[in-house]
């Protein structure tokens, strides 16, 4: 597969910015980047980080660490400021404004569409069915279609946000075949650690059209770091690097990412995942016992989607009790649906208390409305 045939011609033609740290080793006497000679802090932690220096664009140790975590070769790793940056880079490198398109399967993560809009790429939606299941046959037909804009990126999410369902391996293989050498299949695995299913990273060697997005934001408990990895064919990584900011990662973020994924990290993660799974089971059974819950999609991630009697009302009621849950009522196909993330046992206790008060609050406010109208 020739990924250069898919990329925007401007990106292929441009000469990327050559940064000091990107073009020379960071050893010896460093007088090539107009940096200050020292950091203005006495804190040894800052000194150790060499805060006065531009960090490596792709720090070797972090690339190797994430390659080990995700079990891929280091050449296949692009460390990003979270998956949001990966989505943005892919769209900018592969989608010609006004000519190319992305495919998404709503309801899904909102950033695919936003990145496409910013780039001027068309969004072709292949909506999920009434049971919120992926329409794989329609996806195959859409990808194979020859009229309309050129499809460059097919965004799939496993487990999906907000529906929580996995993309089974056999369906992924069908869709990889449909993409062939005409489009990239971008598999967003932001939540894969929360379930038993295997990541698709083992397919990268055989499918150069496959791009996988991973993140430290969810199952590594580090959303504040803004750090993730895009895993792909080295030719794709090279193209994305042309568009990426010269120094995307901050020195504190690099240090923290190494610490989070370092010694003891896996054990800490396992404990957290087990605690989340236990709290999630409890939430699912609590919801099952409430007559105002019409349906739940427990899914495979660290959240539960539920259709209730009055989604916006419930979200407002919970907020008045100091608990924030997410309203999806205005998303097509998700009328009166709310998404609840799994927190600590204290968080979930506060939620349960708020949920206990919902029927009364709902009926009370209903009476009020009648009384005043
Ligand atoms: C939360 C989430 C992400 C994470 O994005 P980051 O930029 O890495 O924080 C990516 N994809 C999906 C579907 C998500 O829900």
mmCIF file of C-alpha atoms and ligand atoms in Angstrom:
data_model
loop_
_atom_site.group_PDB
_atom_site.id
_atom_site.type_symbol
_atom_site.label_atom_id
_atom_site.label_comp_id
_atom_site.label_asym_id
_atom_site.label_seq_id
_atom_site.Cartn_x
_atom_site.Cartn_y
_atom_site.Cartn_z
ATOM 1 C CA UNK A 1 0.000 0.000 0.000
ATOM 2 C CA UNK A 2 1.291 3.414 -0.964
ATOM 3 C CA UNK A 3 0.129 5.820 1.728
ATOM 4 C CA UNK A 4 1.643 8.700 -0.227
ATOM 5 C CA UNK A 5 -1.092 8.156 -2.815
ATOM 6 C CA UNK A 6 -3.672 8.881 -0.075
ATOM 7 C CA UNK A 7 -2.044 11.949 1.471
ATOM 8 C CA UNK A 8 -2.731 15.558 0.489
ATOM 9 C CA UNK A 9 -0.273 16.633 -2.229
ATOM 10 C CA UNK A 10 0.625 19.803 -0.264
ATOM 11 C CA UNK A 11 1.817 17.689 2.652
ATOM 12 C CA UNK A 12 3.931 15.527 0.354
ATOM 13 C CA UNK A 13 5.409 18.574 -1.359
ATOM 14 C CA UNK A 14 6.236 20.643 1.722
ATOM 15 C CA UNK A 15 9.537 20.647 3.498
ATOM 16 C CA UNK A 16 8.764 20.118 7.195
ATOM 17 C CA UNK A 17 10.084 22.564 9.784
ATOM 18 C CA UNK A 18 13.506 21.469 11.000
ATOM 19 C CA UNK A 19 13.684 22.114 14.743
ATOM 20 C CA UNK A 20 16.923 22.309 16.733
ATOM 21 C CA UNK A 21 16.090 19.256 18.835
ATOM 22 C CA UNK A 22 14.712 17.397 15.839
ATOM 23 C CA UNK A 23 17.837 17.817 13.732
ATOM 24 C CA UNK A 24 20.731 17.609 16.232
ATOM 25 C CA UNK A 25 21.545 15.555 19.313
ATOM 26 C CA UNK A 26 20.729 17.192 22.651
ATOM 27 C CA UNK A 27 24.195 16.637 24.142
ATOM 28 C CA UNK A 28 27.281 18.774 24.588
ATOM 29 C CA UNK A 29 27.093 22.542 24.788
ATOM 30 C CA UNK A 30 23.640 23.525 23.553
ATOM 31 C CA UNK A 31 23.671 26.881 21.809
ATOM 32 C CA UNK A 32 21.380 26.013 18.905
ATOM 33 C CA UNK A 33 17.868 26.748 20.137
ATOM 34 C CA UNK A 34 17.948 30.240 21.692
ATOM 35 C CA UNK A 35 17.015 28.788 25.060
ATOM 36 C CA UNK A 36 17.886 30.384 28.400
ATOM 37 C CA UNK A 37 20.999 28.918 30.023
ATOM 38 C CA UNK A 38 19.104 27.761 33.121
ATOM 39 C CA UNK A 39 15.621 27.354 34.530
ATOM 40 C CA UNK A 40 14.491 30.063 36.936
ATOM 41 C CA UNK A 41 13.542 27.723 39.719
ATOM 42 C CA UNK A 42 15.363 26.296 42.718
ATOM 43 C CA UNK A 43 13.073 23.273 42.806
ATOM 44 C CA UNK A 44 15.310 20.271 41.991
ATOM 45 C CA UNK A 45 12.410 18.558 40.242
ATOM 46 C CA UNK A 46 12.287 21.354 37.680
ATOM 47 C CA UNK A 47 16.050 21.380 37.285
ATOM 48 C CA UNK A 48 16.048 17.660 36.647
ATOM 49 C CA UNK A 49 13.466 18.177 33.926
ATOM 50 C CA UNK A 50 15.721 20.753 32.226
ATOM 51 C CA UNK A 51 12.765 23.075 31.975
ATOM 52 C CA UNK A 52 14.847 25.635 30.111
ATOM 53 C CA UNK A 53 15.365 23.189 27.239
ATOM 54 C CA UNK A 54 13.010 22.348 24.411
ATOM 55 C CA UNK A 55 12.069 18.709 24.949
ATOM 56 C CA UNK A 56 12.717 16.010 22.364
ATOM 57 C CA UNK A 57 9.894 16.059 19.789
ATOM 58 C CA UNK A 58 9.474 12.291 20.257
ATOM 59 C CA UNK A 59 11.457 11.299 23.375
ATOM 60 C CA UNK A 60 13.154 7.933 22.842
ATOM 61 C CA UNK A 61 12.404 6.617 26.299
ATOM 62 C CA UNK A 62 8.707 7.490 26.077
ATOM 63 C CA UNK A 63 8.390 6.082 22.548
ATOM 64 C CA UNK A 64 9.993 2.839 23.703
ATOM 65 C CA UNK A 65 7.852 2.739 26.844
ATOM 66 C CA UNK A 66 4.585 3.169 24.922
ATOM 67 C CA UNK A 67 5.758 0.654 22.307
ATOM 68 C CA UNK A 68 6.229 -1.849 25.154
ATOM 69 C CA UNK A 69 2.890 -0.963 26.763
ATOM 70 C CA UNK A 70 1.032 -1.385 23.472
ATOM 71 C CA UNK A 71 3.220 -4.251 22.229
ATOM 72 C CA UNK A 72 4.241 -2.776 18.912
ATOM 73 C CA UNK A 73 7.579 -1.838 17.361
ATOM 74 C CA UNK A 74 8.825 1.667 18.316
ATOM 75 C CA UNK A 75 8.758 2.698 14.612
ATOM 76 C CA UNK A 76 4.979 2.326 14.749
ATOM 77 C CA UNK A 77 4.509 4.786 17.635
ATOM 78 C CA UNK A 78 3.730 8.482 17.388
ATOM 79 C CA UNK A 79 3.385 10.003 20.855
ATOM 80 C CA UNK A 80 0.584 12.564 20.732
ATOM 81 C CA UNK A 81 -1.110 15.115 22.941
ATOM 82 C CA UNK A 82 -3.919 12.627 23.379
ATOM 83 C CA UNK A 83 -6.048 10.976 20.728
ATOM 84 C CA UNK A 84 -7.614 14.325 19.915
ATOM 85 C CA UNK A 85 -4.319 15.359 18.359
ATOM 86 C CA UNK A 86 -4.057 12.055 16.470
ATOM 87 C CA UNK A 87 -7.523 12.601 14.974
ATOM 88 C CA UNK A 88 -6.605 16.162 14.007
ATOM 89 C CA UNK A 89 -3.297 15.162 12.394
ATOM 90 C CA UNK A 90 -4.877 12.352 10.371
ATOM 91 C CA UNK A 91 -7.589 14.624 9.062
ATOM 92 C CA UNK A 92 -5.145 17.371 8.120
ATOM 93 C CA UNK A 93 -2.714 15.052 6.360
ATOM 94 C CA UNK A 94 -5.198 12.918 4.414
ATOM 95 C CA UNK A 95 -8.294 15.031 3.687
ATOM 96 C CA UNK A 96 -8.268 17.579 0.876
ATOM 97 C CA UNK A 97 -10.749 20.364 1.723
ATOM 98 C CA UNK A 98 -13.886 20.156 -0.410
ATOM 99 C CA UNK A 99 -12.838 16.873 -2.025
ATOM 100 C CA UNK A 100 -12.313 14.176 0.574
ATOM 101 C CA UNK A 101 -14.482 12.663 3.264
ATOM 102 C CA UNK A 102 -14.355 10.837 6.551
ATOM 103 C CA UNK A 103 -16.836 8.158 7.609
ATOM 104 C CA UNK A 104 -18.228 7.926 11.124
ATOM 105 C CA UNK A 105 -20.938 5.788 12.729
ATOM 106 C CA UNK A 106 -23.006 7.963 15.059
ATOM 107 C CA UNK A 107 -23.703 8.025 17.887
ATOM 108 C CA UNK A 108 -19.941 8.143 18.376
ATOM 109 C CA UNK A 109 -17.159 10.369 19.704
ATOM 110 C CA UNK A 110 -17.735 13.960 18.567
ATOM 111 C CA UNK A 111 -14.159 14.859 17.640
ATOM 112 C CA UNK A 112 -14.075 12.975 14.311
ATOM 113 C CA UNK A 113 -16.727 15.273 12.904
ATOM 114 C CA UNK A 114 -15.192 18.397 14.421
ATOM 115 C CA UNK A 115 -11.753 17.650 12.950
ATOM 116 C CA UNK A 116 -13.370 17.062 9.547
ATOM 117 C CA UNK A 117 -15.311 20.339 9.757
ATOM 118 C CA UNK A 118 -12.156 22.283 10.621
ATOM 119 C CA UNK A 119 -10.350 20.732 7.670
ATOM 120 C CA UNK A 120 -13.254 21.258 5.256
ATOM 121 C CA UNK A 121 -13.697 17.530 4.722
ATOM 122 C CA UNK A 122 -17.108 16.009 4.223
ATOM 123 C CA UNK A 123 -18.580 13.752 6.906
ATOM 124 C CA UNK A 124 -20.369 10.651 5.663
ATOM 125 C CA UNK A 125 -22.432 9.196 8.489
ATOM 126 C CA UNK A 126 -23.377 5.535 8.595
ATOM 127 C CA UNK A 127 -25.672 5.652 11.624
ATOM 128 C CA UNK A 128 -26.057 2.785 14.031
ATOM 129 C CA UNK A 129 -29.366 0.903 13.925
ATOM 130 C CA UNK A 130 -32.270 1.275 16.382
ATOM 131 C CA UNK A 131 -30.508 -1.012 18.840
ATOM 132 C CA UNK A 132 -27.398 1.213 18.452
ATOM 133 C CA UNK A 133 -25.559 -1.610 16.663
ATOM 134 C CA UNK A 134 -23.026 -0.901 13.944
ATOM 135 C CA UNK A 135 -24.398 -1.415 10.410
ATOM 136 C CA UNK A 136 -21.414 -3.265 8.998
ATOM 137 C CA UNK A 137 -23.023 -4.128 5.652
ATOM 138 C CA UNK A 138 -23.952 -0.484 5.021
ATOM 139 C CA UNK A 139 -20.431 0.559 6.059
ATOM 140 C CA UNK A 140 -18.931 -1.863 3.540
ATOM 141 C CA UNK A 141 -21.193 -0.526 0.783
ATOM 142 C CA UNK A 142 -20.346 3.075 1.707
ATOM 143 C CA UNK A 143 -16.599 2.459 1.698
ATOM 144 C CA UNK A 144 -16.818 0.589 -1.611
ATOM 145 C CA UNK A 145 -18.979 3.282 -3.243
ATOM 146 C CA UNK A 146 -17.395 5.154 -6.125
ATOM 147 C CA UNK A 147 -19.629 8.222 -6.455
ATOM 148 C CA UNK A 148 -19.273 11.158 -4.081
ATOM 149 C CA UNK A 149 -16.150 12.470 -2.395
ATOM 150 C CA UNK A 150 -13.073 10.298 -1.858
ATOM 151 C CA UNK A 151 -13.291 8.570 1.493
ATOM 152 C CA UNK A 152 -9.887 8.806 3.176
ATOM 153 C CA UNK A 153 -10.558 7.978 6.830
ATOM 154 C CA UNK A 154 -13.040 5.555 8.366
ATOM 155 C CA UNK A 155 -13.336 6.209 12.118
ATOM 156 C CA UNK A 156 -14.409 3.256 14.245
ATOM 157 C CA UNK A 157 -14.381 3.076 18.018
ATOM 158 C CA UNK A 158 -14.020 -0.051 20.111
ATOM 159 C CA UNK A 159 -15.419 0.048 22.738
ATOM 160 C CA UNK A 160 -17.568 2.844 21.313
ATOM 161 C CA UNK A 161 -18.362 6.037 23.165
ATOM 162 C CA UNK A 162 -21.190 6.474 24.234
ATOM 163 C CA UNK A 163 -22.672 3.041 23.431
ATOM 164 C CA UNK A 164 -19.856 0.953 24.939
ATOM 165 C CA UNK A 165 -20.007 -1.891 22.405
ATOM 166 C CA UNK A 166 -16.992 -3.652 20.915
ATOM 167 C CA UNK A 167 -16.218 -4.044 17.247
ATOM 168 C CA UNK A 168 -15.803 -7.823 16.879
ATOM 169 C CA UNK A 169 -12.615 -8.989 15.202
ATOM 170 C CA UNK A 170 -14.363 -10.603 12.211
ATOM 171 C CA UNK A 171 -16.192 -7.348 11.445
ATOM 172 C CA UNK A 172 -12.985 -5.362 11.778
ATOM 173 C CA UNK A 173 -11.372 -7.710 9.249
ATOM 174 C CA UNK A 174 -14.280 -7.231 6.836
ATOM 175 C CA UNK A 175 -13.933 -3.464 7.108
ATOM 176 C CA UNK A 176 -10.155 -3.560 6.710
ATOM 177 C CA UNK A 177 -10.723 -5.500 3.502
ATOM 178 C CA UNK A 178 -13.284 -2.918 2.364
ATOM 179 C CA UNK A 179 -10.802 -0.086 2.966
ATOM 180 C CA UNK A 180 -8.074 -1.947 1.074
ATOM 181 C CA UNK A 181 -5.549 0.580 -0.169
ATOM 182 C CA UNK A 182 -8.170 3.303 -0.729
ATOM 183 C CA UNK A 183 -8.783 4.524 2.817
ATOM 184 C CA UNK A 184 -7.321 4.282 6.292
ATOM 185 C CA UNK A 185 -9.315 2.537 8.998
ATOM 186 C CA UNK A 186 -8.785 4.494 12.208
ATOM 187 C CA UNK A 187 -9.628 2.329 15.202
ATOM 188 C CA UNK A 188 -10.037 4.376 18.358
ATOM 189 C CA UNK A 189 -9.326 2.092 21.323
ATOM 190 C CA UNK A 190 -9.530 4.726 24.069
ATOM 191 C CA UNK A 191 -11.394 2.296 26.363
ATOM 192 C CA UNK A 192 -9.968 -1.080 25.339
ATOM 193 C CA UNK A 193 -8.197 -1.640 28.684
ATOM 194 C CA UNK A 194 -11.545 -1.677 30.507
ATOM 195 C CA UNK A 195 -12.595 -4.958 28.895
ATOM 196 C CA UNK A 196 -11.140 -8.383 28.203
ATOM 197 C CA UNK A 197 -11.072 -7.989 24.434
ATOM 198 C CA UNK A 198 -7.670 -7.854 22.774
ATOM 199 C CA UNK A 199 -6.410 -4.712 21.111
ATOM 200 C CA UNK A 200 -6.076 -4.889 17.325
ATOM 201 C CA UNK A 201 -2.385 -3.928 17.504
ATOM 202 C CA UNK A 202 -1.423 -7.436 16.338
ATOM 203 C CA UNK A 203 -3.018 -6.609 12.959
ATOM 204 C CA UNK A 204 -0.755 -3.629 12.251
ATOM 205 C CA UNK A 205 1.922 -5.749 10.548
ATOM 206 C CA UNK A 206 -0.537 -7.226 8.070
ATOM 207 C CA UNK A 207 -2.768 -4.193 7.479
ATOM 208 C CA UNK A 208 -0.904 -0.978 6.613
ATOM 209 C CA UNK A 209 -4.302 0.745 6.236
ATOM 210 C CA UNK A 210 -4.924 0.288 9.971
ATOM 211 C CA UNK A 211 -4.294 3.153 12.402
ATOM 212 C CA UNK A 212 -4.914 2.612 16.126
ATOM 213 C CA UNK A 213 -5.456 5.379 18.656
ATOM 214 C CA UNK A 214 -4.537 4.731 22.291
ATOM 215 C CA UNK A 215 -4.524 7.160 25.171
ATOM 216 C CA UNK A 216 -3.302 7.587 28.733
ATOM 217 C CA UNK A 217 -6.439 9.658 29.434
ATOM 218 C CA UNK A 218 -8.764 6.882 30.540
ATOM 219 C CA UNK A 219 -7.376 3.563 31.785
ATOM 220 C CA UNK A 220 -4.044 5.077 32.830
ATOM 221 C CA UNK A 221 -5.783 7.705 34.948
ATOM 222 C CA UNK A 222 -3.964 10.585 33.306
ATOM 223 C CA UNK A 223 -6.353 12.759 31.296
ATOM 224 C CA UNK A 224 -4.526 15.812 32.623
ATOM 225 C CA UNK A 225 -1.300 14.809 30.899
ATOM 226 C CA UNK A 226 -2.696 15.108 27.397
ATOM 227 C CA UNK A 227 -0.718 12.129 26.191
ATOM 228 C CA UNK A 228 -1.554 9.231 23.932
ATOM 229 C CA UNK A 229 -0.146 7.257 21.068
ATOM 230 C CA UNK A 230 -1.054 6.801 17.449
ATOM 231 C CA UNK A 231 0.051 3.364 16.231
ATOM 232 C CA UNK A 232 0.487 2.883 12.502
ATOM 233 C CA UNK A 233 2.724 2.042 9.597
ATOM 234 C CA UNK A 234 6.003 4.036 9.816
ATOM 235 C CA UNK A 235 5.176 5.778 6.515
ATOM 236 C CA UNK A 236 1.996 7.151 8.085
ATOM 237 C CA UNK A 237 3.883 8.210 11.226
ATOM 238 C CA UNK A 238 6.370 10.108 9.047
ATOM 239 C CA UNK A 239 3.606 12.003 7.225
ATOM 240 C CA UNK A 240 1.850 12.971 10.469
ATOM 241 C CA UNK A 241 5.157 14.156 11.921
ATOM 242 C CA UNK A 242 5.414 16.726 9.122
ATOM 243 C CA UNK A 243 2.255 18.444 10.361
ATOM 244 C CA UNK A 244 2.710 18.023 14.098
ATOM 245 C CA UNK A 245 3.951 20.942 16.197
ATOM 246 C CA UNK A 246 7.782 20.910 16.481
ATOM 247 C CA UNK A 247 7.700 20.309 20.251
ATOM 248 C CA UNK A 248 4.287 18.813 20.976
ATOM 249 C CA UNK A 249 5.016 17.326 24.404
ATOM 250 C CA UNK A 250 5.912 19.363 27.460
ATOM 251 C CA UNK A 251 8.776 18.273 29.709
ATOM 252 C CA UNK A 252 6.466 17.804 32.740
ATOM 253 C CA UNK A 253 4.077 15.699 30.638
ATOM 254 C CA UNK A 254 6.924 13.509 29.367
ATOM 255 C CA UNK A 255 8.195 12.954 32.910
ATOM 256 C CA UNK A 256 4.713 12.222 34.230
ATOM 257 C CA UNK A 257 3.886 9.827 31.360
ATOM 258 C CA UNK A 258 7.041 7.856 32.127
ATOM 259 C CA UNK A 259 6.155 7.808 35.827
ATOM 260 C CA UNK A 260 2.538 6.742 35.285
ATOM 261 C CA UNK A 261 3.494 3.858 32.978
ATOM 262 C CA UNK A 262 6.691 3.037 34.890
ATOM 263 C CA UNK A 263 7.473 0.547 37.671
ATOM 264 C CA UNK A 264 4.328 -0.444 39.518
ATOM 265 C CA UNK A 265 2.159 1.204 36.880
ATOM 266 C CA UNK A 266 0.567 -1.998 35.647
ATOM 267 C CA UNK A 267 -0.277 -3.083 39.180
ATOM 268 C CA UNK A 268 -1.828 0.298 39.974
ATOM 269 C CA UNK A 269 -3.787 0.104 36.747
ATOM 270 C CA UNK A 270 -5.071 -3.411 37.476
ATOM 271 C CA UNK A 271 -6.314 -2.345 40.887
ATOM 272 C CA UNK A 272 -8.086 0.660 39.410
ATOM 273 C CA UNK A 273 -9.678 -1.377 36.615
ATOM 274 C CA UNK A 274 -10.940 -3.956 39.130
ATOM 275 C CA UNK A 275 -12.407 -1.241 41.355
ATOM 276 C CA UNK A 276 -14.111 0.411 38.380
ATOM 277 C CA UNK A 277 -15.528 -2.928 37.213
ATOM 278 C CA UNK A 278 -16.980 -3.583 40.667
ATOM 279 C CA UNK A 279 -18.553 -0.122 40.879
ATOM 280 C CA UNK A 280 -19.919 -0.522 37.383
ATOM 281 C CA UNK A 281 -21.609 -3.847 38.201
ATOM 282 C CA UNK A 282 -23.211 -2.181 41.177
ATOM 283 C CA UNK A 283 -24.469 0.741 39.078
ATOM 284 C CA UNK A 284 -25.880 -1.553 36.410
ATOM 285 C CA UNK A 285 -27.874 -3.530 38.959
ATOM 286 C CA UNK A 286 -29.049 -0.334 40.684
ATOM 287 C CA UNK A 287 -30.325 0.999 37.369
ATOM 288 C CA UNK A 288 -32.013 -2.314 36.559
ATOM 289 C CA UNK A 289 -34.110 -1.954 39.720
ATOM 290 C CA UNK A 290 -35.549 1.467 38.867
ATOM 291 C CA UNK A 291 -38.826 1.627 36.960
ATOM 292 C CA UNK A 292 -37.932 4.970 35.365
ATOM 293 C CA UNK A 293 -34.958 3.398 33.547
ATOM 294 C CA UNK A 294 -36.183 2.186 30.169
ATOM 295 C CA UNK A 295 -33.021 0.581 28.945
ATOM 296 C CA UNK A 296 -29.323 0.407 29.767
ATOM 297 C CA UNK A 297 -26.310 -0.259 27.578
ATOM 298 C CA UNK A 298 -23.699 -1.403 30.124
ATOM 299 C CA UNK A 299 -21.070 -1.778 27.413
ATOM 300 C CA UNK A 300 -17.429 -2.662 27.854
ATOM 301 C CA UNK A 301 -15.972 0.638 29.052
ATOM 302 C CA UNK A 302 -15.930 2.750 32.228
ATOM 303 C CA UNK A 303 -19.367 4.225 31.666
ATOM 304 C CA UNK A 304 -22.989 3.169 31.312
ATOM 305 C CA UNK A 305 -25.489 4.569 28.857
ATOM 306 C CA UNK A 306 -29.104 4.571 29.991
ATOM 307 C CA UNK A 307 -32.415 5.680 28.531
ATOM 308 C CA UNK A 308 -34.586 7.172 31.226
ATOM 309 C CA UNK A 309 -37.995 8.806 31.494
ATOM 310 C CA UNK A 310 -36.659 12.364 31.293
ATOM 311 C CA UNK A 311 -32.957 12.675 30.426
ATOM 312 C CA UNK A 312 -32.497 16.451 30.752
ATOM 313 C CA UNK A 313 -34.589 16.445 33.944
ATOM 314 C CA UNK A 314 -32.482 13.720 35.516
ATOM 315 C CA UNK A 315 -29.224 15.455 34.561
ATOM 316 C CA UNK A 316 -30.464 18.715 36.097
ATOM 317 C CA UNK A 317 -31.665 16.920 39.211
ATOM 318 C CA UNK A 318 -28.296 15.184 39.672
ATOM 319 C CA UNK A 319 -26.499 18.500 39.136
ATOM 320 C CA UNK A 320 -28.609 20.069 41.883
ATOM 321 C CA UNK A 321 -27.285 17.281 44.135
ATOM 322 C CA UNK A 322 -23.730 18.080 43.052
ATOM 323 C CA UNK A 323 -23.363 15.101 40.691
ATOM 324 C CA UNK A 324 -22.596 15.657 37.027
ATOM 325 C CA UNK A 325 -23.735 13.076 34.500
ATOM 326 C CA UNK A 326 -23.800 13.631 30.755
ATOM 327 C CA UNK A 327 -26.983 14.359 28.822
ATOM 328 C CA UNK A 328 -27.155 12.839 25.321
ATOM 329 C CA UNK A 329 -30.833 13.672 24.780
ATOM 330 C CA UNK A 330 -30.201 15.882 21.779
ATOM 331 C CA UNK A 331 -28.022 13.296 19.998
ATOM 332 C CA UNK A 332 -29.987 11.599 17.207
ATOM 333 C CA UNK A 333 -30.971 8.105 18.337
ATOM 334 C CA UNK A 334 -30.290 8.885 22.000
ATOM 335 C CA UNK A 335 -33.493 10.621 23.128
ATOM 336 C CA UNK A 336 -33.598 10.764 26.944
ATOM 337 C CA UNK A 337 -30.247 8.990 27.192
ATOM 338 C CA UNK A 338 -27.669 9.822 29.812
ATOM 339 C CA UNK A 339 -24.101 8.597 30.131
ATOM 340 C CA UNK A 340 -22.737 7.931 33.581
ATOM 341 C CA UNK A 341 -18.988 7.541 34.117
ATOM 342 C CA UNK A 342 -17.819 5.202 36.866
ATOM 343 C CA UNK A 343 -16.086 6.948 39.764
ATOM 344 C CA UNK A 344 -14.960 6.011 43.250
ATOM 345 C CA UNK A 345 -17.287 4.262 45.694
ATOM 346 C CA UNK A 346 -17.894 7.688 47.311
ATOM 347 C CA UNK A 347 -18.757 9.181 43.926
ATOM 348 C CA UNK A 348 -21.140 6.330 43.186
ATOM 349 C CA UNK A 349 -22.740 6.649 46.611
ATOM 350 C CA UNK A 350 -23.418 10.318 45.920
ATOM 351 C CA UNK A 351 -24.907 9.318 42.569
ATOM 352 C CA UNK A 352 -27.092 6.636 44.177
ATOM 353 C CA UNK A 353 -28.426 9.176 46.660
ATOM 354 C CA UNK A 354 -29.251 11.560 43.831
ATOM 355 C CA UNK A 355 -30.954 8.765 41.859
ATOM 356 C CA UNK A 356 -32.994 7.802 44.941
ATOM 357 C CA UNK A 357 -34.377 11.331 45.050
ATOM 358 C CA UNK A 358 -35.259 11.493 41.368
ATOM 359 C CA UNK A 359 -38.875 10.174 41.320
ATOM 360 C CA UNK A 360 -39.895 12.579 44.052
ATOM 361 C CA UNK A 361 -38.070 15.523 42.494
ATOM 362 C CA UNK A 362 -39.584 14.713 39.114
ATOM 363 C CA UNK A 363 -43.140 14.488 40.448
ATOM 364 C CA UNK A 364 -42.621 17.524 42.655
ATOM 365 C CA UNK A 365 -41.425 19.704 39.789
ATOM 366 C CA UNK A 366 -44.258 18.337 37.633
ATOM 367 C CA UNK A 367 -46.788 19.520 40.253
ATOM 368 C CA UNK A 368 -45.063 22.870 40.466
ATOM 369 C CA UNK A 369 -45.304 23.328 36.720
ATOM 370 C CA UNK A 370 -48.997 22.538 36.811
ATOM 371 C CA UNK A 371 -49.576 24.831 39.774
ATOM 372 C CA UNK A 372 -47.944 27.832 38.117
ATOM 373 C CA UNK A 373 -49.238 27.403 34.592
HETATM 374 C C1 LIG B 1 -12.002 10.058 25.816
HETATM 375 C C2 LIG B 1 -11.834 9.615 24.410
HETATM 376 C C3 LIG B 1 -10.626 9.796 23.755
HETATM 377 C C4 LIG B 1 -9.450 10.390 24.479
HETATM 378 O O1 LIG B 1 -8.982 11.508 23.879
HETATM 379 P P1 LIG B 1 -7.641 12.127 24.468
HETATM 380 O O2 LIG B 1 -7.400 13.269 23.557
HETATM 381 O O3 LIG B 1 -6.592 11.068 24.353
HETATM 382 O O4 LIG B 1 -7.894 12.520 25.877
HETATM 383 C C5 LIG B 1 -10.484 9.329 22.469
HETATM 384 N N1 LIG B 1 -11.501 8.706 21.842
HETATM 385 C C6 LIG B 1 -12.671 8.501 22.454
HETATM 386 C C7 LIG B 1 -13.744 7.766 21.743
HETATM 387 C C8 LIG B 1 -12.886 8.972 23.741
HETATM 388 O O5 LIG B 1 -14.081 8.789 24.317
#
